[in-house]
Backbone as a ProteinNet text record, in pm:
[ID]
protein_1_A
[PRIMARY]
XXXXXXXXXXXXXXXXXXXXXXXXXXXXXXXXXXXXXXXXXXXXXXXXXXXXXXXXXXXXXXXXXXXXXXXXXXXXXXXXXXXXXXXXXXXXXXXXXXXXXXXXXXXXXXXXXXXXXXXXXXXXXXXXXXXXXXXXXXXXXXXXXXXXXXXXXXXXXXXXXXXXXXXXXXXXXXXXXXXXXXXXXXXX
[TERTIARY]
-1739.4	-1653.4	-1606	-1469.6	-1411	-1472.8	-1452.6	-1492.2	-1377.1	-1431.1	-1269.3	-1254.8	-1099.2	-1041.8	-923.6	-874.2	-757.2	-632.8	-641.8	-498.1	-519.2	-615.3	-623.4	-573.9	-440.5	-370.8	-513.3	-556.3	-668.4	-791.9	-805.4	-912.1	-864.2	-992.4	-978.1	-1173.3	-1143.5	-1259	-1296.6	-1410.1	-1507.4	-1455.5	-1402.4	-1347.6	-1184.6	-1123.5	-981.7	-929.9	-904.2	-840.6	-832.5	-937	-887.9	-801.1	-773.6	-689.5	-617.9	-555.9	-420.9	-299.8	-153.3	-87	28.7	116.3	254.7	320.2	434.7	597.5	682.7	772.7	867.8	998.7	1118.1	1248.9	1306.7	1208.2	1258.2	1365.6	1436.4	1554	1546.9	1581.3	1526.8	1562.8	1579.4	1580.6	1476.2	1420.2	1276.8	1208.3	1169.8	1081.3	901.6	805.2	705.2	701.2	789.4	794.6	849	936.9	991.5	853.9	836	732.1	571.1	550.5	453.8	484.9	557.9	573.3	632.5	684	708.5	520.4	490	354.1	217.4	246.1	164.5	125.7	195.3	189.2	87.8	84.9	-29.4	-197.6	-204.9	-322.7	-289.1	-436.8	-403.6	-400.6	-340.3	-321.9	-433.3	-499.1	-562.1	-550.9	-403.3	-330.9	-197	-131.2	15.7	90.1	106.4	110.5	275.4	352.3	531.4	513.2	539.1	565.1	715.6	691.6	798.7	817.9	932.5	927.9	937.3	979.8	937.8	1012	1148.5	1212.7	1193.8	1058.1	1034.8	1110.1	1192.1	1306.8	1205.9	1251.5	1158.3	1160.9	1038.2	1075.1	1058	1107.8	1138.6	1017.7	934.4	754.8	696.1	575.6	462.6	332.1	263.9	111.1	78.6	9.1	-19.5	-161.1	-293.1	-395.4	-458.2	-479.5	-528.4	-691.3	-714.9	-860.8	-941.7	-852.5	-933.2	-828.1	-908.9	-815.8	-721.8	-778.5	-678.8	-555.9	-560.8	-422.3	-346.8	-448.2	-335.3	-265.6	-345.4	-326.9	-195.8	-237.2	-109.1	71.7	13.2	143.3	239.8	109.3	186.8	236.4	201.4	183.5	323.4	346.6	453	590.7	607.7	769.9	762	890.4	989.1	1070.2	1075.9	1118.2	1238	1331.7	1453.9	1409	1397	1345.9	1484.5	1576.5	1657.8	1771.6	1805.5	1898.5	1873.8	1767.6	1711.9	1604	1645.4	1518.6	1366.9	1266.5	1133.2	1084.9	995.8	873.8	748	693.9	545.2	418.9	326.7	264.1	113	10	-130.3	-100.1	-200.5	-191.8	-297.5	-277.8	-395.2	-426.9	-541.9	-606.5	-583.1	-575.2	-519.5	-599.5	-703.6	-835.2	-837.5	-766.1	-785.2	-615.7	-534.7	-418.3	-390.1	-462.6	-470.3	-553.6	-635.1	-709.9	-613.4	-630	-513.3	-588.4	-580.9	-629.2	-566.5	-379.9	-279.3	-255.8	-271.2	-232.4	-143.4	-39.2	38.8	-16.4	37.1	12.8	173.1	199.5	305.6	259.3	392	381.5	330.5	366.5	305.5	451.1	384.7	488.8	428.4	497.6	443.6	325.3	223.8	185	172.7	148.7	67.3	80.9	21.6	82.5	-36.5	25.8	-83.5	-229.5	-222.2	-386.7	-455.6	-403.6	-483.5	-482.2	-380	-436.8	-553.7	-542.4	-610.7	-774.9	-764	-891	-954.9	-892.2	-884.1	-965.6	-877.7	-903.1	-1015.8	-1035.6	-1120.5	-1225.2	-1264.7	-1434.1	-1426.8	-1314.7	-1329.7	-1352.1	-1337.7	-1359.8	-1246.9	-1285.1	-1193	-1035.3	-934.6	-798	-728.9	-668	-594.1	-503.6	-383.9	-256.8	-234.9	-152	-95.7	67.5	145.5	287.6	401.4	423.1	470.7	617.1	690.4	848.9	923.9	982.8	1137.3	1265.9	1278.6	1404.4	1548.6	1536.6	1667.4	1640.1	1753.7	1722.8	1639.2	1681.9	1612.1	1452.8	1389.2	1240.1	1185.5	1272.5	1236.2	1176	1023.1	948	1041.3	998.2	1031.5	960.1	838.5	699.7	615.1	627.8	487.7	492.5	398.2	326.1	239.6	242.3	148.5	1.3	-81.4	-213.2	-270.3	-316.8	-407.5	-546	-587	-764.7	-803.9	-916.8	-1031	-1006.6	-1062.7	-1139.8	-1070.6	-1108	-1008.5	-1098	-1230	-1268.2	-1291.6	-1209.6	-1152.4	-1046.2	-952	-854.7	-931.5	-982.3	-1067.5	-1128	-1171.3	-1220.6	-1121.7	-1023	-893.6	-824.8	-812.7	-744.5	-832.6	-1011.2	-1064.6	-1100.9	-1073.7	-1050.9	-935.5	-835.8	-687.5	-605.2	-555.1	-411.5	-285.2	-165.2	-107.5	-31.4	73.7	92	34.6	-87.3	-159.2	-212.1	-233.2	-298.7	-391	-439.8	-553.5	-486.1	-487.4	-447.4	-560.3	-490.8	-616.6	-568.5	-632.8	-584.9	-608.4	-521.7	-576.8	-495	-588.4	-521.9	-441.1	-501.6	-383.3	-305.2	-228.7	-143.9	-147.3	-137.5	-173.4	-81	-130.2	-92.5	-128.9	-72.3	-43.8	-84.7	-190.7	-243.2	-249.3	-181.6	-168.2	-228.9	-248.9	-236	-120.5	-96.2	41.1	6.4	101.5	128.8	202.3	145.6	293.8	376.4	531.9	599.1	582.7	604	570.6	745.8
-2315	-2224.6	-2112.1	-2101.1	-1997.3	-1872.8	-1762.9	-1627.1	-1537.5	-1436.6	-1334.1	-1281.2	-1291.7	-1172.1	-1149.2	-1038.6	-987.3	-1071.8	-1199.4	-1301	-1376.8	-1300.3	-1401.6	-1291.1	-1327.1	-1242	-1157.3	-1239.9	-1153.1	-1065.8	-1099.5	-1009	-872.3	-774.8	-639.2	-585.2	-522.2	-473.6	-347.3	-327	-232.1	-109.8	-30.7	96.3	106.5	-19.2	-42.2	69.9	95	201.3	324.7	388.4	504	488.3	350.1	378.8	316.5	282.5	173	278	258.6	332	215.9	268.5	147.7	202.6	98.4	180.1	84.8	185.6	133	142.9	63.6	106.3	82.3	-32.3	-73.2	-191.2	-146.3	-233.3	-405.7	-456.5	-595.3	-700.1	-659.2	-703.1	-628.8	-561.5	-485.3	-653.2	-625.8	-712.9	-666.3	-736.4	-647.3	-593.5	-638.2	-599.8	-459	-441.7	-285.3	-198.3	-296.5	-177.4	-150.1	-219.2	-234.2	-131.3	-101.6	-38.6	151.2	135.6	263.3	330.8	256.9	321.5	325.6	226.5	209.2	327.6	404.9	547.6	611.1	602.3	691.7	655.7	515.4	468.6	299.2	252.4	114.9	41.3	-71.1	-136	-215.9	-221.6	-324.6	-465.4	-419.6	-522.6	-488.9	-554	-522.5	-617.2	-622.5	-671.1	-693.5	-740.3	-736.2	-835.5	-784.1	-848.4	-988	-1058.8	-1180.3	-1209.9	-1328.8	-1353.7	-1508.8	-1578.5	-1739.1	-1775.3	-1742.3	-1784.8	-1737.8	-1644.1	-1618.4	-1436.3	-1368.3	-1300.1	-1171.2	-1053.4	-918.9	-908.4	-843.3	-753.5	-665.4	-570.7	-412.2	-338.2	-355	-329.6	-353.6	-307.5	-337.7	-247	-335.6	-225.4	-202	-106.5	-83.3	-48.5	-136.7	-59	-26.9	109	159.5	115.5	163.6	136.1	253.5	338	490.1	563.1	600.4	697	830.3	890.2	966.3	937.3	826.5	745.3	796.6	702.9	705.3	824.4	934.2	1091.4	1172	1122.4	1137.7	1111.3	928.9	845.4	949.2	963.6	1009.7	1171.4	1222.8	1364	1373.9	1244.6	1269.3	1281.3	1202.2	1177.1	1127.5	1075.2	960.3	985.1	790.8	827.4	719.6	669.6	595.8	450.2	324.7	226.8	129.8	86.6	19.8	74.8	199.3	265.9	297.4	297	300.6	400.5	471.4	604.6	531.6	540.2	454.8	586.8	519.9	652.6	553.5	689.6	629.3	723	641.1	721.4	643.2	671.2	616	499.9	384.3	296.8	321	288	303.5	231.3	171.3	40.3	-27.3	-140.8	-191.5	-146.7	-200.1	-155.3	0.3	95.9	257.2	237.4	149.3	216.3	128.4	70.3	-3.3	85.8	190	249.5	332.3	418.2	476	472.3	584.6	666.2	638.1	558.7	547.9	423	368.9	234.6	236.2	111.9	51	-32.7	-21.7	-97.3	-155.6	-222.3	-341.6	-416.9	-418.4	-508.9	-439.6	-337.8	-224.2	-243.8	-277.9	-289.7	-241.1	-228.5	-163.2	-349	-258.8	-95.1	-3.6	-38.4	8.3	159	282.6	377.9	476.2	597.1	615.8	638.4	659.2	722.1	574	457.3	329.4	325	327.2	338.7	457.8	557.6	636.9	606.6	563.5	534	395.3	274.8	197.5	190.7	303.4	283.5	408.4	453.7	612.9	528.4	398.9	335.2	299.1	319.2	295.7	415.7	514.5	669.1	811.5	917.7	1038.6	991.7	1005	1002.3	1128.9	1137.3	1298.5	1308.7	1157.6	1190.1	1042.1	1058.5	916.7	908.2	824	858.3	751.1	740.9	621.2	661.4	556.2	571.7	557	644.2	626.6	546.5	469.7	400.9	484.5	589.7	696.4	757.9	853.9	986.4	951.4	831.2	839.1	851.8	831.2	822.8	664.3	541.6	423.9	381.8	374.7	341.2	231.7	237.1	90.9	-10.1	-9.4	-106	-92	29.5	30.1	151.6	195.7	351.8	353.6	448.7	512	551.5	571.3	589.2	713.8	812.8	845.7	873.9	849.5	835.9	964.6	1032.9	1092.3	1047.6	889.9	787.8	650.9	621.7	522.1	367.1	412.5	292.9	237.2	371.9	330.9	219.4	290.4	175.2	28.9	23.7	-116.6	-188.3	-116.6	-174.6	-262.6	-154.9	-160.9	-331.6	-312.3	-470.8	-533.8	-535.3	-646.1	-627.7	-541.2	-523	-646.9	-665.6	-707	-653.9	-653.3	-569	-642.9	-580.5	-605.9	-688.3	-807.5	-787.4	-851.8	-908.6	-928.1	-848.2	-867.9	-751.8	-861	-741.6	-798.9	-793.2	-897.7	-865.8	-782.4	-728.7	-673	-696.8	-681.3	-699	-560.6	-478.7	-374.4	-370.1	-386.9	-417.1	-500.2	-636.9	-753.1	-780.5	-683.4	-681.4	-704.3	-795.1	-821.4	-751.7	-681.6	-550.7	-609.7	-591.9	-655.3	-470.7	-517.6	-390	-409.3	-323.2	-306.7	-149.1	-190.6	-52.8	-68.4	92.7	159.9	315.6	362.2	417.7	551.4	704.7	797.9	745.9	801.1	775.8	926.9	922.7	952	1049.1
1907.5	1830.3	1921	1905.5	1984.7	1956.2	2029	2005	2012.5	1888.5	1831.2	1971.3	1960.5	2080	2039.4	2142.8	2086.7	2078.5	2166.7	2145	2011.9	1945.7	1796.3	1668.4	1625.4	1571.3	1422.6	1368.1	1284.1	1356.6	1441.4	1531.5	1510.6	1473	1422.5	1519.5	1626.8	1697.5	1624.7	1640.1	1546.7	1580	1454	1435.8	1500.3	1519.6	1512.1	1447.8	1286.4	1227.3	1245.1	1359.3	1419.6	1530.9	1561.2	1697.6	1677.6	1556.7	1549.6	1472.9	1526.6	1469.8	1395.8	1316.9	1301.8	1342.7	1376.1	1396.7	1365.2	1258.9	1196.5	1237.2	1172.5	1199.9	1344.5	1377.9	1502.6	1493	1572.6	1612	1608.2	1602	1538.4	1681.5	1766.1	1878.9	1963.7	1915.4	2019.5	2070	2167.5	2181	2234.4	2223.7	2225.8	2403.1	2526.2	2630.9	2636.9	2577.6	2520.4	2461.8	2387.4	2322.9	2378.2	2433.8	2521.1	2641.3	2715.3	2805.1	2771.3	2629.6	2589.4	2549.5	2479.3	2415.1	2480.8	2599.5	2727.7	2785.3	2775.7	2868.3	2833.8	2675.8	2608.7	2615.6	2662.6	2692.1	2677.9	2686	2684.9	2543.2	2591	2420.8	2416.5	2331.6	2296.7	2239.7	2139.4	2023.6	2027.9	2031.9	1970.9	1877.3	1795.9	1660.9	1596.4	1676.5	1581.2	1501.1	1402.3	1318.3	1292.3	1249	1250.4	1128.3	1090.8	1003.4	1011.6	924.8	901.1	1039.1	1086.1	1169.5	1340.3	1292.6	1443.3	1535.7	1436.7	1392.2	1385.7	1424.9	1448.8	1266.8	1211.7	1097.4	1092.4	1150.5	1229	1246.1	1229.4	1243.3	1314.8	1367.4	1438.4	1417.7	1477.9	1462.2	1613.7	1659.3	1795.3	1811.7	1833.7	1864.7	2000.5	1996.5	2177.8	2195.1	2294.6	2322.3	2280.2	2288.8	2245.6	2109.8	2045.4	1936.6	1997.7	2131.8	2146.9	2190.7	2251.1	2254	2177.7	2060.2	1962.2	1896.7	1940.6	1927.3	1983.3	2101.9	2189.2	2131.7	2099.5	2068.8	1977.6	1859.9	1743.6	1781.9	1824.5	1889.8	1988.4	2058.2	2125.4	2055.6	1900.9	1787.8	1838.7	1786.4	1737.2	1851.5	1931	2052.7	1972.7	2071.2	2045	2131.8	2106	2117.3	2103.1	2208.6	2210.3	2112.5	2152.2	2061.7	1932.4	1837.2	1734.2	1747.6	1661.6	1647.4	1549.9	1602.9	1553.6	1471.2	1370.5	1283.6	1361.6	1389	1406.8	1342.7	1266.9	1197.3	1227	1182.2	1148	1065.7	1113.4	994	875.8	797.4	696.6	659.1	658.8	585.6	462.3	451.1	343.7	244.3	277	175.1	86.7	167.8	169.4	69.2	141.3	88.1	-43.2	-114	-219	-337.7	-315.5	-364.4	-443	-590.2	-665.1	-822.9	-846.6	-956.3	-1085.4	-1028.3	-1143.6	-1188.8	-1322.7	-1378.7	-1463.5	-1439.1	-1490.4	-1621.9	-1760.7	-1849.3	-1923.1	-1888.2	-1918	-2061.5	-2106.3	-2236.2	-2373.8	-2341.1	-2480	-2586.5	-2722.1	-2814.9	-2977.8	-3065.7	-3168	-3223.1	-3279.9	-3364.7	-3276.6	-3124.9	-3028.9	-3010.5	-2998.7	-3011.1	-2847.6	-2831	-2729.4	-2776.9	-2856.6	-2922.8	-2875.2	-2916.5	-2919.4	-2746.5	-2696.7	-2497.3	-2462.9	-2539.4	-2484	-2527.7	-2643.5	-2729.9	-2644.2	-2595	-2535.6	-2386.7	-2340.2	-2178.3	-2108.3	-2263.2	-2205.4	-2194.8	-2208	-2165.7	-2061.5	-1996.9	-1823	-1767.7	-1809.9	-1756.5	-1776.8	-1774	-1803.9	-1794.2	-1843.4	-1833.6	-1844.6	-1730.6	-1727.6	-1771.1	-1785	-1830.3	-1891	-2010.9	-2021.7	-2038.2	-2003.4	-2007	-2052.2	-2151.4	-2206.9	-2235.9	-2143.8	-2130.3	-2145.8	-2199.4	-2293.3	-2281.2	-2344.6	-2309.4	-2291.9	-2401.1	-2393.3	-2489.4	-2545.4	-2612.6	-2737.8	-2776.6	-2911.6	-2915.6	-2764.4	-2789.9	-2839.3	-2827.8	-2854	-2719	-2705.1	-2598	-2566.3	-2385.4	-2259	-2305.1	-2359.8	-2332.3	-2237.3	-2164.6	-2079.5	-2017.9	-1973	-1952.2	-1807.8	-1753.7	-1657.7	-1719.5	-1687.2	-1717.8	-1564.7	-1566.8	-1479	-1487.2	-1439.1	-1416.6	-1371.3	-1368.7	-1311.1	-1159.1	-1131.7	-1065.7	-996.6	-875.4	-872.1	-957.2	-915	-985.1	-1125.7	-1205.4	-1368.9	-1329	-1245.8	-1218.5	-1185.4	-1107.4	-1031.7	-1164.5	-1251.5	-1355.2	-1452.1	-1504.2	-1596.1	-1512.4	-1360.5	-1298.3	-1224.5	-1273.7	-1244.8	-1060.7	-1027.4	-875.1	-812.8	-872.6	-801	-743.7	-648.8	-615.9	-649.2	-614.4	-685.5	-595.5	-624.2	-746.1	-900.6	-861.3	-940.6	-1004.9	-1154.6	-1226.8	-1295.3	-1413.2	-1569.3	-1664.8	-1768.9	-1940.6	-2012.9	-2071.6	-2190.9	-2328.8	-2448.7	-2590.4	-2627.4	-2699.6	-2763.6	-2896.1	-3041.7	-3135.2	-3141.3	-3115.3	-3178.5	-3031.7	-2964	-2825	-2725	-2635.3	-2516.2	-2429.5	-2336.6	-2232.6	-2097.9	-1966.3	-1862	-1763.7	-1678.7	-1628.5	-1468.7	-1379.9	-1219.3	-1189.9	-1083.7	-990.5	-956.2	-964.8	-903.4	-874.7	-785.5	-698.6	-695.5	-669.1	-684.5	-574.6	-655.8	-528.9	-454.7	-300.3	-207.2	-158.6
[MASK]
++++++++++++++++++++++++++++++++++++++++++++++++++++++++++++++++++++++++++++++++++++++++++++++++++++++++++++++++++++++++++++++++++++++++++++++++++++++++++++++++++++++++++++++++++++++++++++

C-alpha cells in the first residue's frame, strides 16, 4: 500500500489548516507554474491545489499549503497581487468542517395551520432560540412557506439536520406538516 504524500491530491499533513491559504479570482488561464512561483517567495509549498473542472479547464481557485504558517502569514500580509492580469483575493482557508458549523436553520415547506408558536414550541427541544423569522411573500403578510430559525448553539442546528450539510437536509412533522430543515448561513 502506497503511503500519503503530497502528489496525492487528498493528502492533508498534520495541522495543514494553519498553513493553507485560497486564492480566488484567478484568471482561468493561471497555470499552477504562475502560481507557484508568485507565492513561492513567501516560503515553501507544500501543496498546491488548482482546482479543475470535468474538462481539465482552471476553476479560478486554488488552495496553497506552506510548510510553515508564517508563510502563510506573509502571503496574506503581502494583498492582492495581479496574477496574469487579474487581480487575485487571498484569504485563509477555513475548514470545511469549521465552515459548515452555523447557529441558523432553514425550515422549508411551512404551510397553514402551521403558525410560529408551533416552530417555536417545536424546535425549542433542540435548545434556546433567539429569533424566528418567517417570510413574507408581500405586503399582505401571506407567508413564503419557510423561515429562518436562530439557535443559542450550533449543535441545536446539528440536531434539527441530523448532522447533514447541505445540500442535504432532515424532514420533520410538526402538526400534521412535513417541514424540510438545512443549515444556512448569514450572508456575509
Amino acid at each position: 500500500m502506497a503511503s500519503a504524500s503530497s502528489d496525492d491530491p487528498y493528502y492533508e499533513s498534520e495541522g495543514a489548516d494553519d498553513r493553507k491559504i485560497i486564492v480566488r479570482m484567478l484568471n482561468y488561464k493561471t497555470t499552477n507554474e504562475t502560481i507557484r512561483e508568485y507565492f513561492g517567495q513567501f516560503g515553501g509549498i507544500e501543496k498546491l491545489d488548482l482546482k479543475l473542472d470535468a474538462d481539465q479547464n482552471s476553476r479560478g481557485f486554488c488552495f496553497i499549503t506552506y510548510h510553515d504558517p508564517e508563510s502563510r502569514e506573509e502571503a496574506i500580509k503581502a494583498g492582492a497581487p495581479t496574477l496574469d492580469g487579474k487581480e487575485v483575493i487571498i484569504s485563509k482557508a477555513i475548514p470545511y468542517k469549521d465552515k459548515m458549523k452555523t447557529n441558523r436553520l432553514f425550515v422549508g415547506g411551512i404551510r397553514e395551520p402551521l403558525v410560529e408558536e408551533d416552530l417555536r414550541a417545536y424546535f425549542s427541544e433542540l435548545g434556546n432560540i433567539q429569533s424566528i423569522k418567517l417570510i413574507p411573500e408581500n405586503k399582505h403578510e401571506r407567508k413564503k412557506g419557510f423561515a429562518f430559525i436562530e439557535f443559542d448553539t450550533v449543535e441545536a442546528v446539528e440536531q434539527a439536520v441530523d448532522k447533514k450539510n447541505p445540500p442535504r437536509g432532515q424532514r420533520h412533522e410538526i402538526n400534521g406538516v412535513r417541514v424540510d430543515c438545512q443549515k444556512t448561513y448569514p450572508e456575509e
